[in-house]
C-alpha cells in the first residue's frame, strides 16, 4: 500500500501562511481561521504535509477499502484559487448548515471559499464543532 503523504510535519504554521497565501485578504482570513479553529478544537495548529493546517487528529479506517490513516479533526489551506476548509464530515445536520453558510463551492472532502466575508462565521463555527464532535464519536 502506498504511504500517505499528508501527515504532520515540522513546518512553522505562521511562516507558511505568510509565504503561501497569495493575497493580504487570504493572509488575514488564514490568521482568523487559526484562532477560530484553535478555540473550537482545543488544539494548536500543525502543518499536515506541505499545505494543510490541521487541528487535532483522528485515526480512520475506510469501510470500503483497506485504506487507513490519520487526518486532522479540522483544518484549512489558503490555496491560490480559494481557501479549502476541511470542516465537513457528513455529520447529521451538516447539509442543512451548508444551506445557511453563504457563498462557497463543495468538493469531495472540503468546502472552498474565496474569502471569509462570503460566508457566515456563526454557521462555520457550528460546522466545525459538529464535524469535530462527529469524528471524535465515530473514531474514538
PDB file of C-alpha atoms in Angstrom:
ATOM      1  CA  UNK A   1       0.000   0.000   0.000  1.00  0.00           C
ATOM      2  CA  UNK A   2       1.276   3.495  -0.836  1.00  0.00           C
ATOM      3  CA  UNK A   3       2.486   5.666   2.007  1.00  0.00           C
ATOM      4  CA  UNK A   4       0.187   8.547   2.928  1.00  0.00           C
ATOM      5  CA  UNK A   5       1.949  11.861   2.267  1.00  0.00           C
ATOM      6  CA  UNK A   6      -0.409  14.071   4.253  1.00  0.00           C
ATOM      7  CA  UNK A   7       0.834  13.723   7.800  1.00  0.00           C
ATOM      8  CA  UNK A   8       2.133  16.130  10.462  1.00  0.00           C
ATOM      9  CA  UNK A   9       5.382  17.866   9.553  1.00  0.00           C
ATOM     10  CA  UNK A  10       7.624  20.261  11.444  1.00  0.00           C
ATOM     11  CA  UNK A  11       6.902  23.454   9.481  1.00  0.00           C
ATOM     12  CA  UNK A  12       6.073  26.787  11.118  1.00  0.00           C
ATOM     13  CA  UNK A  13       2.361  27.448  10.510  1.00  0.00           C
ATOM     14  CA  UNK A  14       2.621  31.239  10.747  1.00  0.00           C
ATOM     15  CA  UNK A  15       5.531  31.375   8.330  1.00  0.00           C
ATOM     16  CA  UNK A  16       3.672  29.065   5.954  1.00  0.00           C
ATOM     17  CA  UNK A  17       0.675  31.419   5.891  1.00  0.00           C
ATOM     18  CA  UNK A  18       2.838  34.487   5.306  1.00  0.00           C
ATOM     19  CA  UNK A  19       4.639  32.852   2.381  1.00  0.00           C
ATOM     20  CA  UNK A  20       1.933  30.611   0.861  1.00  0.00           C
ATOM     21  CA  UNK A  21      -1.212  32.779   0.993  1.00  0.00           C
ATOM     22  CA  UNK A  22      -1.172  34.859  -2.183  1.00  0.00           C
ATOM     23  CA  UNK A  23      -3.185  37.922  -1.058  1.00  0.00           C
ATOM     24  CA  UNK A  24      -3.383  40.124   2.018  1.00  0.00           C
ATOM     25  CA  UNK A  25      -7.039  39.090   2.371  1.00  0.00           C
ATOM     26  CA  UNK A  26      -6.113  35.391   2.368  1.00  0.00           C
ATOM     27  CA  UNK A  27      -3.398  36.027   4.951  1.00  0.00           C
ATOM     28  CA  UNK A  28      -5.853  37.872   7.226  1.00  0.00           C
ATOM     29  CA  UNK A  29      -8.529  35.189   6.732  1.00  0.00           C
ATOM     30  CA  UNK A  30      -5.975  32.468   7.489  1.00  0.00           C
ATOM     31  CA  UNK A  31      -4.998  34.031  10.797  1.00  0.00           C
ATOM     32  CA  UNK A  32      -8.702  34.395  11.668  1.00  0.00           C
ATOM     33  CA  UNK A  33      -9.230  30.704  10.875  1.00  0.00           C
ATOM     34  CA  UNK A  34      -6.198  29.772  13.006  1.00  0.00           C
ATOM     35  CA  UNK A  35      -7.714  31.433  16.044  1.00  0.00           C
ATOM     36  CA  UNK A  36     -11.232  30.140  15.357  1.00  0.00           C
ATOM     37  CA  UNK A  37     -10.243  26.502  14.812  1.00  0.00           C
ATOM     38  CA  UNK A  38      -7.859  26.501  17.755  1.00  0.00           C
ATOM     39  CA  UNK A  39     -10.630  27.789  20.058  1.00  0.00           C
ATOM     40  CA  UNK A  40     -13.196  25.268  18.794  1.00  0.00           C
ATOM     41  CA  UNK A  41     -10.957  22.183  18.697  1.00  0.00           C
ATOM     42  CA  UNK A  42      -8.737  22.978  21.673  1.00  0.00           C
ATOM     43  CA  UNK A  43      -5.679  22.017  19.605  1.00  0.00           C
ATOM     44  CA  UNK A  44      -2.705  24.011  18.368  1.00  0.00           C
ATOM     45  CA  UNK A  45      -2.302  24.276  14.577  1.00  0.00           C
ATOM     46  CA  UNK A  46       0.075  21.806  12.929  1.00  0.00           C
ATOM     47  CA  UNK A  47       1.136  21.562   9.304  1.00  0.00           C
ATOM     48  CA  UNK A  48      -0.046  18.373   7.594  1.00  0.00           C
ATOM     49  CA  UNK A  49       2.085  17.821   4.524  1.00  0.00           C
ATOM     50  CA  UNK A  50       3.198  20.850   2.562  1.00  0.00           C
ATOM     51  CA  UNK A  51      -0.049  22.846   2.523  1.00  0.00           C
ATOM     52  CA  UNK A  52      -2.744  21.842   5.061  1.00  0.00           C
ATOM     53  CA  UNK A  53      -3.041  23.363   8.519  1.00  0.00           C
ATOM     54  CA  UNK A  54      -4.702  20.863  10.846  1.00  0.00           C
ATOM     55  CA  UNK A  55      -6.053  20.814  14.383  1.00  0.00           C
ATOM     56  CA  UNK A  56      -6.054  17.606  16.403  1.00  0.00           C
ATOM     57  CA  UNK A  57      -6.315  14.257  14.658  1.00  0.00           C
ATOM     58  CA  UNK A  58      -8.204  11.007  14.415  1.00  0.00           C
ATOM     59  CA  UNK A  59      -7.367   7.595  13.014  1.00  0.00           C
ATOM     60  CA  UNK A  60      -9.740   6.369  10.323  1.00  0.00           C
ATOM     61  CA  UNK A  61     -10.295   3.031   8.648  1.00  0.00           C
ATOM     62  CA  UNK A  62     -12.185   3.025   5.378  1.00  0.00           C
ATOM     63  CA  UNK A  63     -15.356   0.959   5.328  1.00  0.00           C
ATOM     64  CA  UNK A  64     -14.977   0.355   1.565  1.00  0.00           C
ATOM     65  CA  UNK A  65     -11.258  -0.367   1.234  1.00  0.00           C
ATOM     66  CA  UNK A  66      -8.204  -1.315   3.265  1.00  0.00           C
ATOM     67  CA  UNK A  67      -7.072   2.284   3.493  1.00  0.00           C
ATOM     68  CA  UNK A  68      -6.491   3.757   6.924  1.00  0.00           C
ATOM     69  CA  UNK A  69      -4.532   6.625   8.354  1.00  0.00           C
ATOM     70  CA  UNK A  70      -4.596   9.773  10.403  1.00  0.00           C
ATOM     71  CA  UNK A  71      -6.273  13.055   9.464  1.00  0.00           C
ATOM     72  CA  UNK A  72      -6.925  16.381  11.228  1.00  0.00           C
ATOM     73  CA  UNK A  73     -10.220  16.836  13.072  1.00  0.00           C
ATOM     74  CA  UNK A  74     -10.492  20.206  11.310  1.00  0.00           C
ATOM     75  CA  UNK A  75      -8.220  22.136   9.013  1.00  0.00           C
ATOM     76  CA  UNK A  76      -7.764  24.505   6.121  1.00  0.00           C
ATOM     77  CA  UNK A  77      -5.394  25.548   3.377  1.00  0.00           C
ATOM     78  CA  UNK A  78      -5.075  29.032   1.837  1.00  0.00           C
ATOM     79  CA  UNK A  79      -4.732  27.788  -1.745  1.00  0.00           C
ATOM     80  CA  UNK A  80      -4.359  30.036  -4.775  1.00  0.00           C
ATOM     81  CA  UNK A  81      -7.911  29.715  -6.114  1.00  0.00           C
ATOM     82  CA  UNK A  82      -9.718  29.584  -2.752  1.00  0.00           C
ATOM     83  CA  UNK A  83      -9.393  28.686   0.894  1.00  0.00           C
ATOM     84  CA  UNK A  84     -10.033  24.968   1.365  1.00  0.00           C
ATOM     85  CA  UNK A  85     -11.912  24.245   4.584  1.00  0.00           C
ATOM     86  CA  UNK A  86     -11.689  20.703   5.932  1.00  0.00           C
ATOM     87  CA  UNK A  87     -14.724  21.001   8.208  1.00  0.00           C
ATOM     88  CA  UNK A  88     -17.334  18.768   6.579  1.00  0.00           C
ATOM     89  CA  UNK A  89     -17.703  15.181   7.784  1.00  0.00           C
ATOM     90  CA  UNK A  90     -21.234  14.351   6.671  1.00  0.00           C
ATOM     91  CA  UNK A  91     -22.444  14.633  10.255  1.00  0.00           C
ATOM     92  CA  UNK A  92     -26.181  14.816  10.895  1.00  0.00           C
ATOM     93  CA  UNK A  93     -27.482  18.320  10.223  1.00  0.00           C
ATOM     94  CA  UNK A  94     -24.466  19.491   8.237  1.00  0.00           C
ATOM     95  CA  UNK A  95     -26.277  19.560   4.895  1.00  0.00           C
ATOM     96  CA  UNK A  96     -28.809  21.954   6.420  1.00  0.00           C
ATOM     97  CA  UNK A  97     -25.971  24.095   7.775  1.00  0.00           C
ATOM     98  CA  UNK A  98     -24.460  24.316   4.300  1.00  0.00           C
ATOM     99  CA  UNK A  99     -27.683  25.890   3.034  1.00  0.00           C
ATOM    100  CA  UNK A 100     -27.124  28.739   5.525  1.00  0.00           C
ATOM    101  CA  UNK A 101     -23.355  29.077   5.047  1.00  0.00           C
ATOM    102  CA  UNK A 102     -23.235  31.593   2.214  1.00  0.00           C
ATOM    103  CA  UNK A 103     -21.144  31.659  -0.961  1.00  0.00           C
ATOM    104  CA  UNK A 104     -18.968  28.546  -1.353  1.00  0.00           C
ATOM    105  CA  UNK A 105     -18.239  25.566  -3.573  1.00  0.00           C
ATOM    106  CA  UNK A 106     -18.236  21.997  -2.367  1.00  0.00           C
ATOM    107  CA  UNK A 107     -15.510  19.488  -3.136  1.00  0.00           C
ATOM    108  CA  UNK A 108     -15.412  15.819  -2.286  1.00  0.00           C
ATOM    109  CA  UNK A 109     -13.977  16.387   1.183  1.00  0.00           C
ATOM    110  CA  UNK A 110     -13.825  20.145   1.636  1.00  0.00           C
ATOM    111  CA  UNK A 111     -15.553  23.471   1.244  1.00  0.00           C
ATOM    112  CA  UNK A 112     -13.977  26.155  -0.948  1.00  0.00           C
ATOM    113  CA  UNK A 113     -14.449  29.844  -0.124  1.00  0.00           C
ATOM    114  CA  UNK A 114     -12.862  32.863  -1.801  1.00  0.00           C
ATOM    115  CA  UNK A 115     -12.879  34.850   1.444  1.00  0.00           C
ATOM    116  CA  UNK A 116     -14.373  34.535   4.914  1.00  0.00           C
ATOM    117  CA  UNK A 117     -16.600  37.555   4.304  1.00  0.00           C
ATOM    118  CA  UNK A 118     -18.521  35.409   1.779  1.00  0.00           C
ATOM    119  CA  UNK A 119     -19.755  33.023   4.473  1.00  0.00           C
ATOM    120  CA  UNK A 120     -21.487  33.259   7.817  1.00  0.00           C
ATOM    121  CA  UNK A 121     -18.976  32.705  10.602  1.00  0.00           C
ATOM    122  CA  UNK A 122     -21.639  31.538  13.046  1.00  0.00           C
ATOM    123  CA  UNK A 123     -22.570  28.729  10.647  1.00  0.00           C
ATOM    124  CA  UNK A 124     -18.898  27.897  10.046  1.00  0.00           C
ATOM    125  CA  UNK A 125     -18.411  27.584  13.805  1.00  0.00           C
ATOM    126  CA  UNK A 126     -21.347  25.166  14.012  1.00  0.00           C
ATOM    127  CA  UNK A 127     -19.964  23.158  11.064  1.00  0.00           C
ATOM    128  CA  UNK A 128     -16.543  22.860  12.669  1.00  0.00           C
ATOM    129  CA  UNK A 129     -17.994  21.855  16.038  1.00  0.00           C
ATOM    130  CA  UNK A 130     -20.342  19.291  14.515  1.00  0.00           C
ATOM    131  CA  UNK A 131     -17.503  17.750  12.476  1.00  0.00           C
ATOM    132  CA  UNK A 132     -15.197  17.524  15.477  1.00  0.00           C
ATOM    133  CA  UNK A 133     -17.927  16.004  17.656  1.00  0.00           C
ATOM    134  CA  UNK A 134     -18.938  13.529  14.935  1.00  0.00           C
ATOM    135  CA  UNK A 135     -15.372  12.429  14.159  1.00  0.00           C
ATOM    136  CA  UNK A 136     -14.494  12.006  17.844  1.00  0.00           C
ATOM    137  CA  UNK A 137     -17.558   9.838  18.379  1.00  0.00           C
ATOM    138  CA  UNK A 138     -17.165   7.803  15.173  1.00  0.00           C
ATOM    139  CA  UNK A 139     -13.410   7.182  15.530  1.00  0.00           C
ATOM    140  CA  UNK A 140     -12.955   7.233  19.306  1.00  0.00           C
TER     141      UNK A 140
END
